[in-house]
CSV table of C-alpha atoms in Angstrom, one decimal:
chain,number,residue,atom,x,y,z
A,22,MET,CA,-53.3,12.0,-11.7
A,23,SER,CA,-51.6,15.2,-14.0
A,24,LEU,CA,-48.5,15.6,-14.5
A,25,LYS,CA,-46.5,19.2,-13.7
A,26,GLN,CA,-43.8,20.3,-15.3
A,27,TYR,CA,-41.4,22.4,-14.0
A,28,LEU,CA,-38.9,23.8,-15.8
A,29,GLN,CA,-36.2,25.8,-14.0
A,30,PHE,CA,-34.3,28.0,-15.3
A,31,LYS,CA,-29.8,28.1,-14.1
A,32,LEU,CA,-27.1,30.4,-15.2
A,33,SER,CA,-24.2,29.4,-14.7
A,34,GLN,CA,-20.7,30.2,-16.1
A,35,LYS,CA,-18.2,27.7,-17.1
A,36,LEU,CA,-15.0,28.6,-19.2
A,37,SER,CA,-14.0,25.8,-21.5
A,38,PRO,CA,-10.2,23.9,-21.0
A,39,GLN,CA,-9.3,26.3,-23.8
A,40,GLN,CA,-9.8,29.8,-21.9
A,41,ILE,CA,-8.5,27.7,-19.3
A,42,GLN,CA,-6.1,27.0,-21.1
A,43,LEU,CA,-5.5,31.0,-22.4
A,44,MET,CA,-5.3,32.4,-19.7
A,45,LYS,CA,-2.6,31.1,-18.1
A,46,LEU,CA,-0.6,31.6,-21.2
A,47,ILE,CA,-1.8,35.4,-20.8
A,48,GLN,CA,-0.3,35.2,-17.2
A,49,LEU,CA,3.7,34.3,-18.2
A,50,PRO,CA,6.0,36.7,-19.5
A,51,THR,CA,8.4,36.3,-22.0
A,52,GLN,CA,10.9,33.2,-20.2
A,53,ALA,CA,8.4,31.8,-18.3
A,54,PHE,CA,5.4,31.4,-21.5
A,55,GLU,CA,8.9,29.6,-23.4
A,56,GLN,CA,9.3,27.3,-20.4
A,57,ARG,CA,5.4,26.5,-21.0
A,58,LEU,CA,6.3,25.8,-24.9
A,59,LYS,CA,8.4,23.8,-24.2
A,60,GLN,CA,6.7,21.5,-21.1
A,61,GLU,CA,4.1,21.6,-24.4
A,62,LEU,CA,6.2,20.7,-27.2
A,63,GLU,CA,7.7,17.9,-24.5
A,64,GLU,CA,4.5,16.1,-23.9
A,65,ASN,CA,2.8,16.8,-26.9
A,66,PRO,CA,4.2,14.7,-30.7
A,67,ALA,CA,1.5,16.1,-32.0
A,68,LEU,CA,2.8,20.0,-32.5
A,69,ASP,CA,6.3,20.9,-33.9
A,70,THR,CA,8.5,24.3,-34.3
A,71,GLY,CA,10.4,25.6,-36.5
A,72,LYS,CA,9.9,25.4,-40.2
A,73,ASP,CA,9.7,22.2,-42.6
A,74,GLU,CA,9.2,23.8,-45.8
A,75,PRO,CA,7.6,26.7,-47.4
A,76,SER,CA,3.6,27.9,-47.4
A,77,ASP,CA,1.3,30.9,-46.8
A,78,ASP,CA,0.7,31.9,-43.5
A,79,ASN,CA,-3.0,31.6,-43.7
A,80,PHE,CA,-4.3,31.3,-40.5
A,81,ASP,CA,-7.5,29.7,-41.4
A,82,GLU,CA,-6.3,26.5,-43.9
A,83,PHE,CA,-6.6,24.5,-41.2
A,84,ASP,CA,-10.1,23.2,-39.9
A,85,ASN,CA,-11.3,23.5,-37.2
A,86,SER,CA,-14.7,22.2,-36.5
A,87,VAL,CA,-13.4,19.4,-35.1
A,88,ASP,CA,-16.1,18.2,-32.5
A,89,ASP,CA,-15.3,18.6,-28.4
A,90,TYR,CA,-14.7,15.9,-26.8
A,91,ASN,CA,-13.5,14.7,-23.3
A,92,ASP,CA,-12.3,12.2,-21.9
A,93,ASN,CA,-15.3,10.6,-20.9
A,94,ASP,CA,-16.6,10.3,-24.3
A,95,SER,CA,-16.9,7.5,-26.5
A,96,ILE,CA,-14.9,7.8,-29.8
A,97,ASP,CA,-15.6,5.7,-32.6
A,98,ALA,CA,-12.5,5.5,-35.1
A,99,ASP,CA,-14.7,5.2,-37.9
A,100,ASP,CA,-16.6,8.5,-37.3
A,101,ILE,CA,-13.6,10.1,-37.4
A,102,ASN,CA,-13.0,12.3,-40.6
A,103,VAL,CA,-9.6,12.4,-41.5
A,104,ASP,CA,-9.8,15.0,-44.0
A,105,GLU,CA,-9.9,17.3,-41.0
A,106,TYR,CA,-6.5,16.9,-40.2
A,107,LEU,CA,-5.6,17.2,-43.3
A,108,SER,CA,-4.9,20.6,-45.6
A,109,ASP,CA,-3.9,20.4,-49.0
A,110,ASP,CA,0.1,21.1,-48.3
A,111,GLU,CA,-0.4,18.6,-45.5
A,112,ILE,CA,1.5,20.6,-43.2
A,113,PRO,CA,-0.8,23.7,-41.2
A,114,ASP,CA,1.5,26.4,-40.5
A,115,TYR,CA,0.7,28.3,-37.8
A,116,ARG,CA,3.2,31.0,-38.2
A,117,THR,CA,3.0,34.1,-36.6
A,118,GLN,CA,5.2,36.8,-38.1
A,119,THR,CA,3.2,39.8,-38.5
A,120,ASN,CA,5.2,43.0,-38.7
A,121,ASN,CA,4.1,43.7,-34.7
A,122,TYR,CA,6.7,41.7,-33.1
A,123,SER,CA,10.8,42.7,-33.1
A,124,SER,CA,13.4,41.0,-34.5
A,125,ASP,CA,14.3,39.5,-31.5
A,126,ASP,CA,13.6,35.9,-32.5
A,127,GLU,CA,16.9,34.0,-31.1
A,128,GLU,CA,16.9,32.5,-27.9
A,129,LYS,CA,19.1,33.9,-25.9
A,130,SER,CA,21.8,32.5,-22.6
A,131,VAL,CA,21.6,34.4,-19.2
A,132,PRO,CA,25.2,33.8,-18.2
A,133,TYR,CA,25.9,32.7,-14.3
A,134,ALA,CA,29.2,33.4,-13.0
A,135,ALA,CA,31.2,29.7,-12.5
A,136,GLY,CA,33.7,29.9,-9.5
A,137,THR,CA,33.2,28.5,-5.6
A,138,SER,CA,29.5,28.4,-3.2
A,139,PHE,CA,30.1,31.1,-0.6
A,140,THR,CA,29.3,28.3,2.0
A,141,GLN,CA,32.4,27.0,0.3
A,142,HIS,CA,33.9,30.1,0.6
A,143,LEU,CA,32.8,30.0,4.2
A,144,ILE,CA,34.0,26.2,4.5
A,145,ASN,CA,37.5,26.4,2.9
A,146,GLN,CA,38.0,29.3,5.3
A,147,LEU,CA,37.2,26.5,8.5
A,148,ASN,CA,40.1,24.1,7.5
A,149,THR,CA,42.6,26.9,8.4
A,150,PHE,CA,41.5,26.4,12.6
A,151,ARG,CA,42.5,24.1,14.7
A,152,LEU,CA,38.8,22.1,15.7
A,153,SER,CA,37.3,19.1,17.7
A,154,GLU,CA,35.7,16.8,16.2
A,155,GLN,CA,32.6,18.1,17.9
A,156,GLU,CA,33.7,21.7,17.0
A,157,GLU,CA,34.1,20.9,13.5
A,158,GLU,CA,31.5,19.4,12.9
A,159,ILE,CA,28.7,22.0,14.9
A,160,ALA,CA,30.8,25.1,12.3
A,161,TYR,CA,29.8,23.7,9.4
A,162,PHE,CA,26.6,23.3,10.6
A,163,LEU,CA,26.6,26.6,11.8
A,164,VAL,CA,28.1,27.4,8.1
A,165,GLY,CA,25.3,25.9,6.3
A,166,SER,CA,23.2,27.9,8.9
A,167,VAL,CA,24.4,31.0,6.9
A,168,ASP,CA,22.1,33.0,5.0
A,169,GLU,CA,22.5,34.5,1.5
A,170,SER,CA,23.1,37.7,4.0
A,171,GLY,CA,25.5,36.4,5.7
A,172,TYR,CA,23.5,35.4,8.9
A,173,ILE,CA,22.3,33.3,10.6
A,174,ARG,CA,19.0,34.0,11.6
A,175,ARG,CA,18.1,31.1,13.8
A,176,SER,CA,18.4,30.9,17.6
A,177,LEU,CA,21.1,29.2,19.3
A,178,SER,CA,18.2,26.7,21.3
A,179,ASP,CA,17.0,26.2,18.0
A,180,ILE,CA,20.3,25.1,16.2
A,181,THR,CA,21.5,23.0,19.3
A,182,ASP,CA,18.0,20.7,19.0
A,183,ASP,CA,19.2,20.2,15.4
A,184,LEU,CA,22.1,19.4,15.9
A,185,ALA,CA,21.2,16.7,18.2
A,186,PHE,CA,17.6,15.7,16.0
A,187,THR,CA,20.0,15.6,12.8
A,188,GLN,CA,23.3,15.3,13.1
A,189,ASN,CA,23.5,13.1,16.4
A,190,VAL,CA,25.9,16.5,17.8
A,191,TYR,CA,24.8,17.1,21.5
A,192,SER,CA,26.3,20.0,22.4
A,193,THR,CA,25.5,22.9,24.8
A,194,GLU,CA,23.6,26.5,23.8
A,195,GLU,CA,27.1,27.8,25.4
A,196,GLU,CA,29.6,25.2,23.5
A,197,VAL,CA,27.3,26.6,19.6
A,198,GLU,CA,28.5,29.5,20.6
A,199,LYS,CA,31.8,29.5,21.4
A,200,VAL,CA,32.3,27.7,18.0
A,201,LEU,CA,29.7,31.1,16.4
A,202,LYS,CA,32.7,33.4,17.5
A,203,ILE,CA,35.0,31.0,15.6
A,204,VAL,CA,32.9,31.6,12.3
A,205,GLN,CA,32.5,35.4,12.7
A,206,GLN,CA,36.2,35.2,12.6
A,207,LEU,CA,34.9,34.2,9.5
A,208,ASP,CA,35.5,37.0,5.9
A,209,PRO,CA,33.7,39.1,5.0
A,210,ALA,CA,33.5,41.0,8.1
A,211,GLY,CA,30.2,40.9,9.9
A,212,VAL,CA,29.6,36.9,8.8
A,213,GLY,CA,27.6,34.3,11.0
A,214,ALA,CA,25.5,38.0,12.8
A,215,ARG,CA,23.0,37.0,14.1
A,216,ASN,CA,21.5,40.7,12.9
A,217,LEU,CA,22.5,44.1,12.5
A,218,GLN,CA,23.7,44.9,15.8
A,219,GLU,CA,26.0,41.5,16.3
A,220,CYS,CA,26.6,42.2,12.9
A,221,LEU,CA,28.1,46.2,12.4
A,222,SER,CA,29.6,45.5,16.1
A,223,ILE,CA,32.1,42.5,14.3
A,224,GLN,CA,32.7,45.1,11.4
A,225,LEU,CA,34.0,47.4,13.6
A,226,HIS,CA,36.2,45.7,16.4
A,227,ARG,CA,37.9,44.5,13.4
A,228,LYS,CA,38.7,47.4,12.1
A,229,GLU,CA,42.0,49.3,12.5
A,230,GLN,CA,41.1,51.5,16.3
A,231,ASN,CA,41.2,55.4,16.2
A,232,PRO,CA,39.0,57.5,18.2
A,233,ASP,CA,36.0,57.6,15.2
A,234,ILE,CA,36.1,54.0,15.5
A,235,GLU,CA,36.3,53.6,19.0
A,236,LEU,CA,32.8,55.9,18.9
A,237,ALA,CA,31.6,54.1,16.8
A,238,CYS,CA,32.1,50.8,18.9
A,239,ASP,CA,30.1,52.3,21.8
A,240,ILE,CA,27.3,53.9,20.1
A,241,ILE,CA,26.5,50.2,18.4
A,242,ASP,CA,27.4,48.6,21.5
A,243,LYS,CA,25.3,50.7,23.9
A,244,ALA,CA,22.9,52.6,22.3
A,245,PHE,CA,21.6,50.6,18.8
A,246,GLU,CA,18.6,52.1,19.6
A,247,GLN,CA,19.3,55.8,19.7
A,248,PHE,CA,21.3,55.7,16.7
A,249,THR,CA,18.6,54.1,14.4
A,250,LYS,CA,15.4,56.1,15.4
A,251,LYS,CA,17.8,58.5,14.9
A,252,HIS,CA,18.1,60.2,18.5
A,253,TYR,CA,21.6,62.5,18.1
A,254,ILE,CA,20.8,64.8,20.9
A,255,LYS,CA,21.4,61.4,23.3
A,256,LEU,CA,24.1,60.6,21.9
A,257,MET,CA,25.6,64.0,21.7
A,258,GLN,CA,24.7,63.7,26.1
A,259,LYS,CA,25.6,60.4,27.1
A,260,PHE,CA,28.9,59.7,25.4
A,261,ASN,CA,29.5,63.3,26.1
A,262,ILE,CA,30.5,64.2,22.4
A,263,ASN,CA,29.9,66.8,20.0
A,264,GLU,CA,28.1,67.5,16.8
A,265,GLU,CA,31.0,66.7,15.0
A,266,GLN,CA,32.7,64.2,17.0
A,267,LEU,CA,29.4,62.1,16.2
A,268,LYS,CA,29.2,62.5,12.8
A,269,ASP,CA,32.5,61.3,12.5
A,270,ALA,CA,31.8,58.0,14.1
A,271,ILE,CA,28.7,58.3,12.1
A,272,GLN,CA,30.3,58.6,8.9
A,273,GLU,CA,32.5,55.0,9.9
A,274,ILE,CA,28.9,52.9,11.1
A,275,GLU,CA,27.5,54.1,7.0
A,276,ARG,CA,31.2,52.5,5.6
A,277,LEU,CA,29.8,49.5,7.1
A,278,ASN,CA,28.1,46.8,5.0
A,279,PRO,CA,25.1,45.7,6.1
A,280,LYS,CA,24.5,42.0,4.0
A,281,PRO,CA,27.8,40.2,4.4
A,282,GLY,CA,27.5,38.5,2.5
A,283,GLY,CA,26.1,39.8,-0.8
A,284,SER,CA,29.1,41.7,-1.0
A,285,TYR,CA,30.7,38.1,-2.2
A,286,ALA,CA,32.1,38.2,-5.2
A,287,GLY,CA,30.8,33.9,-6.0
A,288,ASN,CA,27.5,33.5,-4.0
A,289,ASN,CA,26.1,32.0,-7.2
A,290,LYS,CA,22.6,33.2,-6.1
A,291,ILE,CA,20.6,33.3,-9.4
A,292,VAL,CA,19.5,37.0,-10.9
A,293,GLU,CA,16.4,36.8,-11.9
A,294,HIS,CA,17.0,39.2,-15.6
A,295,ILE,CA,14.0,41.2,-16.4
A,296,VAL,CA,13.1,40.9,-20.4
A,297,PRO,CA,11.0,43.4,-21.8
A,298,ASP,CA,7.6,41.4,-22.7
A,299,PHE,CA,6.7,44.7,-25.3
A,300,ALA,CA,9.4,47.6,-26.7
A,301,ILE,CA,8.7,51.6,-27.4
A,302,LYS,CA,9.9,53.8,-29.2
A,303,ILE,CA,10.3,57.2,-30.7
A,304,VAL,CA,10.5,57.0,-34.6
A,305,ASP,CA,9.9,60.4,-35.9
A,306,GLY,CA,8.0,61.8,-33.0
A,307,GLU,CA,5.4,58.6,-33.3
A,308,LEU,CA,5.4,55.8,-31.2
A,309,GLU,CA,5.6,52.3,-32.3
A,310,LEU,CA,4.6,49.2,-30.1
A,311,THR,CA,6.5,46.1,-30.6
A,312,LEU,CA,5.5,42.9,-29.2
A,313,ASN,CA,8.8,40.7,-27.5
A,314,GLY,CA,9.2,37.9,-31.1
A,315,ARG,CA,10.4,35.0,-28.4
A,316,ASN,CA,6.3,35.2,-27.8
A,317,ALA,CA,5.4,34.1,-31.3
A,318,PRO,CA,7.0,31.4,-31.9
A,319,GLU,CA,7.0,28.8,-35.3
A,320,LEU,CA,4.1,26.6,-34.4
A,321,HIS,CA,2.4,23.2,-36.7
A,322,VAL,CA,1.2,20.5,-36.1
A,323,SER,CA,4.3,17.6,-37.3
A,324,ARG,CA,4.4,16.0,-40.4
A,325,GLU,CA,5.1,12.8,-38.8
A,326,TYR,CA,1.6,13.1,-37.3
A,327,SER,CA,0.2,14.9,-40.6
A,328,ASN,CA,1.6,12.0,-42.3
A,329,MET,CA,0.0,8.7,-39.7
A,330,LEU,CA,-3.7,10.1,-40.4
A,331,LYS,CA,-2.8,10.0,-44.8
A,332,GLY,CA,-1.2,6.5,-44.4
A,333,TYR,CA,-5.0,5.4,-42.3
A,334,LYS,CA,-6.8,6.7,-44.2
A,335,ASP,CA,-5.4,5.4,-46.9
A,336,THR,CA,-5.8,2.0,-46.2
A,337,LYS,CA,-8.2,-0.4,-46.8
A,338,GLU,CA,-8.5,-3.2,-44.1
A,339,LYS,CA,-8.5,-1.0,-40.3
A,340,SER,CA,-7.7,-3.4,-37.7
A,341,LYS,CA,-8.2,-2.7,-33.6
A,342,ALA,CA,-4.6,-1.1,-32.9
A,343,GLN,CA,-4.9,1.5,-35.9
A,344,LYS,CA,-9.0,2.7,-34.7
A,345,ASP,CA,-7.2,2.5,-31.5
A,346,ALA,CA,-4.1,4.4,-32.6
A,347,VAL,CA,-5.7,7.3,-34.5
A,348,LEU,CA,-8.0,7.7,-31.2
A,349,PHE,CA,-4.9,9.2,-29.7
A,350,ILE,CA,-3.8,11.0,-33.2
A,351,LYS,CA,-7.2,12.6,-32.2
A,352,GLN,CA,-6.7,13.6,-29.2
A,353,LYS,CA,-3.0,14.4,-30.0
A,354,LEU,CA,-3.5,17.2,-33.1
A,355,ASP,CA,-6.5,18.5,-30.8
A,356,ALA,CA,-4.3,19.2,-28.2
A,357,ALA,CA,-1.7,21.2,-30.9
A,358,LYS,CA,-4.4,23.1,-32.3
A,359,TRP,CA,-6.2,24.5,-29.2
A,360,PHE,CA,-2.7,24.4,-27.9
A,361,ILE,CA,-1.5,27.0,-31.3
A,362,GLU,CA,-4.9,28.7,-31.0
A,363,ALA,CA,-4.1,30.0,-27.8
A,364,VAL,CA,-0.7,30.7,-27.9
A,365,ARG,CA,-1.9,32.6,-30.9
A,366,GLN,CA,-5.6,34.8,-29.1
A,367,ARG,CA,-1.8,35.4,-26.2
A,368,GLN,CA,0.0,36.8,-28.6
A,369,GLN,CA,-3.7,38.8,-29.8
A,370,THR,CA,-3.9,39.8,-26.5
A,371,LEU,CA,-0.2,41.1,-25.2
A,372,PHE,CA,-0.3,43.5,-28.4
A,373,VAL,CA,-3.9,44.8,-27.9
A,374,THR,CA,-3.8,45.4,-24.5
A,375,MET,CA,-0.1,47.3,-25.0
A,376,SER,CA,-1.7,49.1,-27.8
A,377,ALA,CA,-4.6,51.0,-26.0
A,378,ILE,CA,-2.3,51.2,-23.1
A,379,MET,CA,0.5,53.0,-24.7
A,380,HIS,CA,-2.2,55.7,-26.7
A,381,TYR,CA,-3.5,56.5,-22.8
A,382,GLN,CA,-0.8,57.1,-22.0
A,383,GLU,CA,0.5,58.5,-25.2
A,384,GLU,CA,1.9,61.7,-23.2
A,385,TYR,CA,3.1,60.0,-21.4
A,386,PHE,CA,5.9,57.3,-23.2
A,387,LEU,CA,6.8,60.6,-26.0
A,388,THR,CA,8.5,62.3,-23.2
A,389,GLY,CA,9.2,60.5,-19.9
A,390,ASP,CA,7.4,63.1,-17.1
A,391,GLU,CA,5.8,61.5,-14.7
A,392,ARG,CA,3.9,63.8,-14.5
A,393,LYS,CA,1.6,63.4,-17.4
A,394,LEU,CA,0.7,60.3,-16.7
A,395,ARG,CA,-2.8,60.0,-17.1
A,396,PRO,CA,-5.6,58.7,-14.0
A,397,MET,CA,-6.2,55.2,-15.5
A,398,ILE,CA,-7.2,52.2,-13.4
A,399,LEU,CA,-7.5,49.0,-15.4
A,400,LYS,CA,-11.7,49.5,-16.6
A,401,ASP,CA,-10.2,51.9,-19.0
A,402,ILE,CA,-8.5,49.7,-21.0
A,403,ALA,CA,-11.3,46.9,-20.5
A,404,ASP,CA,-14.0,49.5,-21.7
A,405,GLU,CA,-11.1,50.9,-24.7
A,406,ILE,CA,-10.3,47.3,-25.9
A,407,ASP,CA,-13.6,45.9,-25.0
A,408,MET,CA,-12.6,43.3,-22.9
A,409,ASP,CA,-12.7,42.0,-19.2
A,410,VAL,CA,-10.3,43.4,-16.0
A,411,SER,CA,-8.7,40.6,-14.9
A,412,THR,CA,-7.4,39.8,-18.6
A,413,ILE,CA,-6.1,43.0,-18.4
A,414,SER,CA,-4.8,43.0,-15.0
A,415,ARG,CA,-3.3,39.4,-16.5
A,416,VAL,CA,-1.8,41.4,-18.4
A,417,ALA,CA,-0.3,44.4,-17.0
A,418,ASN,CA,0.1,42.8,-13.5
A,419,SER,CA,3.5,40.2,-15.0
A,420,LYS,CA,4.7,42.1,-18.0
A,421,TYR,CA,7.7,44.3,-18.6
A,422,VAL,CA,8.0,47.0,-21.1
A,423,ASP,CA,11.3,48.7,-22.8
A,424,THR,CA,11.0,52.6,-22.8
A,425,PRO,CA,13.3,54.8,-23.7
A,426,TYR,CA,13.2,55.4,-20.4
A,427,GLY,CA,14.2,52.1,-18.8
A,428,THR,CA,12.5,48.7,-18.6
A,429,LYS,CA,9.1,49.6,-16.4
A,430,LEU,CA,6.7,47.2,-15.1
A,431,ILE,CA,3.1,48.2,-16.9
A,432,LYS,CA,1.8,48.2,-13.6
A,433,GLU,CA,2.9,51.3,-12.8
A,434,PHE,CA,1.8,52.9,-15.1
A,435,PHE,CA,-1.8,52.1,-13.1
A,436,SER,CA,-3.4,55.6,-11.1
A,437,GLU,CA,-6.2,55.8,-8.7
A,438,SER,CA,-6.9,59.9,-10.0
A,439,MET,CA,-8.2,62.8,-7.2
A,440,THR,CA,-9.6,66.3,-8.3
A,441,ASN,CA,-6.4,69.0,-8.0
A,442,ASP,CA,-7.9,72.3,-6.6
A,443,GLN,CA,-8.7,73.6,-10.4
A,444,GLY,CA,-10.9,71.2,-10.2
A,445,GLU,CA,-8.7,69.0,-12.6
A,446,GLU,CA,-8.4,65.2,-12.1
A,447,VAL,CA,-5.1,64.0,-11.6
A,448,SER,CA,-3.0,60.3,-10.9
A,449,THR,CA,-2.2,60.0,-7.5
A,450,ARG,CA,1.4,59.4,-9.4
A,451,GLU,CA,2.1,62.9,-10.0
A,452,ILE,CA,1.2,63.3,-6.2
A,453,LYS,CA,3.7,61.0,-5.3
A,454,LYS,CA,6.1,62.3,-7.8
A,455,ILE,CA,5.6,66.6,-6.6
A,456,LEU,CA,6.1,64.7,-2.4
A,457,GLU,CA,9.5,62.7,-3.4
A,458,THR,CA,10.8,65.7,-5.4
A,459,VAL,CA,9.6,68.3,-2.3
A,460,ILE,CA,11.2,65.2,0.4
A,461,GLU,CA,14.4,65.8,-1.9
A,462,GLU,CA,15.0,69.1,-1.7
A,463,GLU,CA,14.2,69.6,2.1
A,464,ASN,CA,16.2,70.9,4.4
A,465,LYS,CA,17.8,67.3,6.2
A,466,LYS,CA,18.4,68.8,9.3
A,467,LYS,CA,15.5,69.6,9.8
A,468,PRO,CA,13.7,66.8,7.6
A,469,LEU,CA,9.6,68.1,7.0
A,470,THR,CA,7.0,66.3,9.3
A,471,ASP,CA,3.7,64.6,7.4
A,472,GLU,CA,1.2,68.0,8.4
A,473,ALA,CA,4.4,70.3,6.7
A,474,LEU,CA,4.7,68.2,3.5
A,475,ALA,CA,0.1,68.3,3.8
A,476,LYS,CA,0.8,72.5,4.0
A,477,ILE,CA,2.5,73.0,1.2
A,478,LEU,CA,1.3,69.6,-1.2
A,479,LYS,CA,-1.6,72.5,-1.1
A,480,GLU,CA,0.2,75.2,-2.2
A,481,LYS,CA,1.0,73.1,-4.6
A,482,GLY,CA,-2.9,73.0,-5.3
A,483,TYR,CA,-2.9,69.4,-4.7
A,484,PRO,CA,-5.3,69.6,-0.9
A,485,ILE,CA,-4.9,66.0,0.6
A,486,ALA,CA,-5.0,65.3,3.9
A,487,ARG,CA,-1.7,65.0,5.8
A,488,ARG,CA,-2.9,61.3,6.5
A,489,THR,CA,-3.3,60.5,3.2
A,490,VAL,CA,0.5,62.3,2.5
A,491,ALA,CA,1.4,59.6,5.5
A,492,LYS,CA,-0.2,56.8,3.4
A,493,TYR,CA,1.2,58.7,-0.3
A,494,ARG,CA,5.3,58.4,1.7
A,495,GLU,CA,5.0,55.2,3.0
A,496,GLN,CA,3.9,53.3,-0.8
A,497,LEU,CA,7.5,55.6,-1.2
A,498,ASP,CA,9.2,53.6,1.2
A,499,ILE,CA,10.5,56.8,2.4
A,500,PRO,CA,11.0,57.0,6.0
A,501,VAL,CA,9.1,59.9,9.4
A,502,ALA,CA,10.9,62.4,9.6
A,503,ARG,CA,12.7,62.2,12.6
A,504,LEU,CA,14.4,59.4,10.3
A,505,ARG,CA,15.4,61.0,7.3
A,506,LYS,CA,17.2,63.7,9.7
A,507,GLU,CA,21.0,64.2,8.8
A,508,LEU,CA,23.2,66.3,11.8
C-alpha cells in the first residue's frame, strides 16, 4: 500500500482585526473620529487620555511584542509576562505631538439656536382657529406630516388611511382636504403645499393683487408646465400679453419662496458643520500643511491598570480570582495598545497622503486657479507614497482641507485627463471650469446649445464631442440651453 501525499497551496489574503480597525479609523473625518475615540475610552478602562506626569515621546518604550490571541485561544495566567505591560516609568505615554499638528486642540462645541420647533410653530397657529375635535386631530396629523421644506408629500388617501389605523380617526379624503386648506392658511405662506405649483399658487393668492400678481397667478395655475419649460412665446400667445408684461409677472414668481419651511428661523434642523481635517497655508511663498490637532489625542495606558498588573506580579500566592482578573486586564491592555497604534498610524497615513496631494497640485494651491489643477487619479498618489488605492480613496472621499481659497473636499482635486490639440494632458476639471465660464458669459436671451459649446471649446483647443459637453454640463448642474433662457 502506497501513501500518496498531496500538497495543496492556497493563496489567500486575510485582514487582521487591527488592519480592519485602522481602515475604519482612516475613513473617519475629524468629528466622527472624536466620537469613535470617546466610544473607545468609555468601553476600555485600560485606555486613558490626557497626561499624568512628564515622560518622553518614545513610541517604542512599550513593548509591542505581545503574542496575538483570539477568543478561542486558551491563556494560562502563569504564562503572561507582566513585564511586557510595565515600562520603566509605569506610565507608557503615547502622545502624538509633532510639528505637523495645528494648535486647534481644544474641543469646540457647535452652538445651535434654541427655540420653538417648526412643527410647534404651526400648532401654535392652529390654536387660533375654531375647529371641531375631529378637525383638530386631522389638522395636528397634517402638521406632523409637513417636512422640513414645508411640504406635505404624501397623498390624501394615504393620510386618510393612516388617520384610521394609527389615530382611530375615521374621515374621508374630502374632509381631510378641507382641513388641509386650513393648514395652508398658516405662516409661512406656502406651508402645507403638496407640490411646487400649489406652494407658489398659495403665496401668490395671499399677496395684494395687482395686474402683475394676477397674471403670475394665471401662469402658475393654468400654464405651469409651459412656465417651467420656459416656453415664453406660448405663454405670451396664451394670455395675449407682450414680453414686458410677461417679464414683470415672472419677476413676481421669482420673488416667491419654493421652500417655505426653510425660512422659519426657529427650525431646529441639525446643520452639519464641516470641520477641516487639514489646513494648507502659504508661508513665504511655500506651502505649509497641518493636520487638525483634534486628530492627535494624547493616549496612554491607564495608571490604574499598570498598578493592577504590578500588584499581581508582586503577589506570591496567586488565587484563581486574581488569575482571572489578570486575563481580563491583559485583554483590555492589548485592545488599548492596538487602538493607540491604529490612531498613530491613522495620523501618519492622513498626513502623508495629504502631503502628497498638496505637492502634486502645488501650482493650484499656490494660485487658487482651478485651471492649474493637474490630472490626478487615486493611483497617482498611491504609487507616490506606496500605499493601496483603497486607502487613498478613504482619505479623499471623507476629508476636507482648509485652503486660502475656502474649505474643499479632497476628492475634488482628483480628475481624469484628456489631450488638448497641442498634445498636452489637461485635467477635465480645467475643461469644466472653461465650460462654466463660457456659459456664464453667454447671451441669456439666446443661450448656447451643447453643440455650440462644443464648437467654442474646440476653438479654445479642447476637441471634445457634444455628448461629452452635455455630460460635463450635467455634472456642473447646469440646465440645457432652453432652461437657461431669460427675457
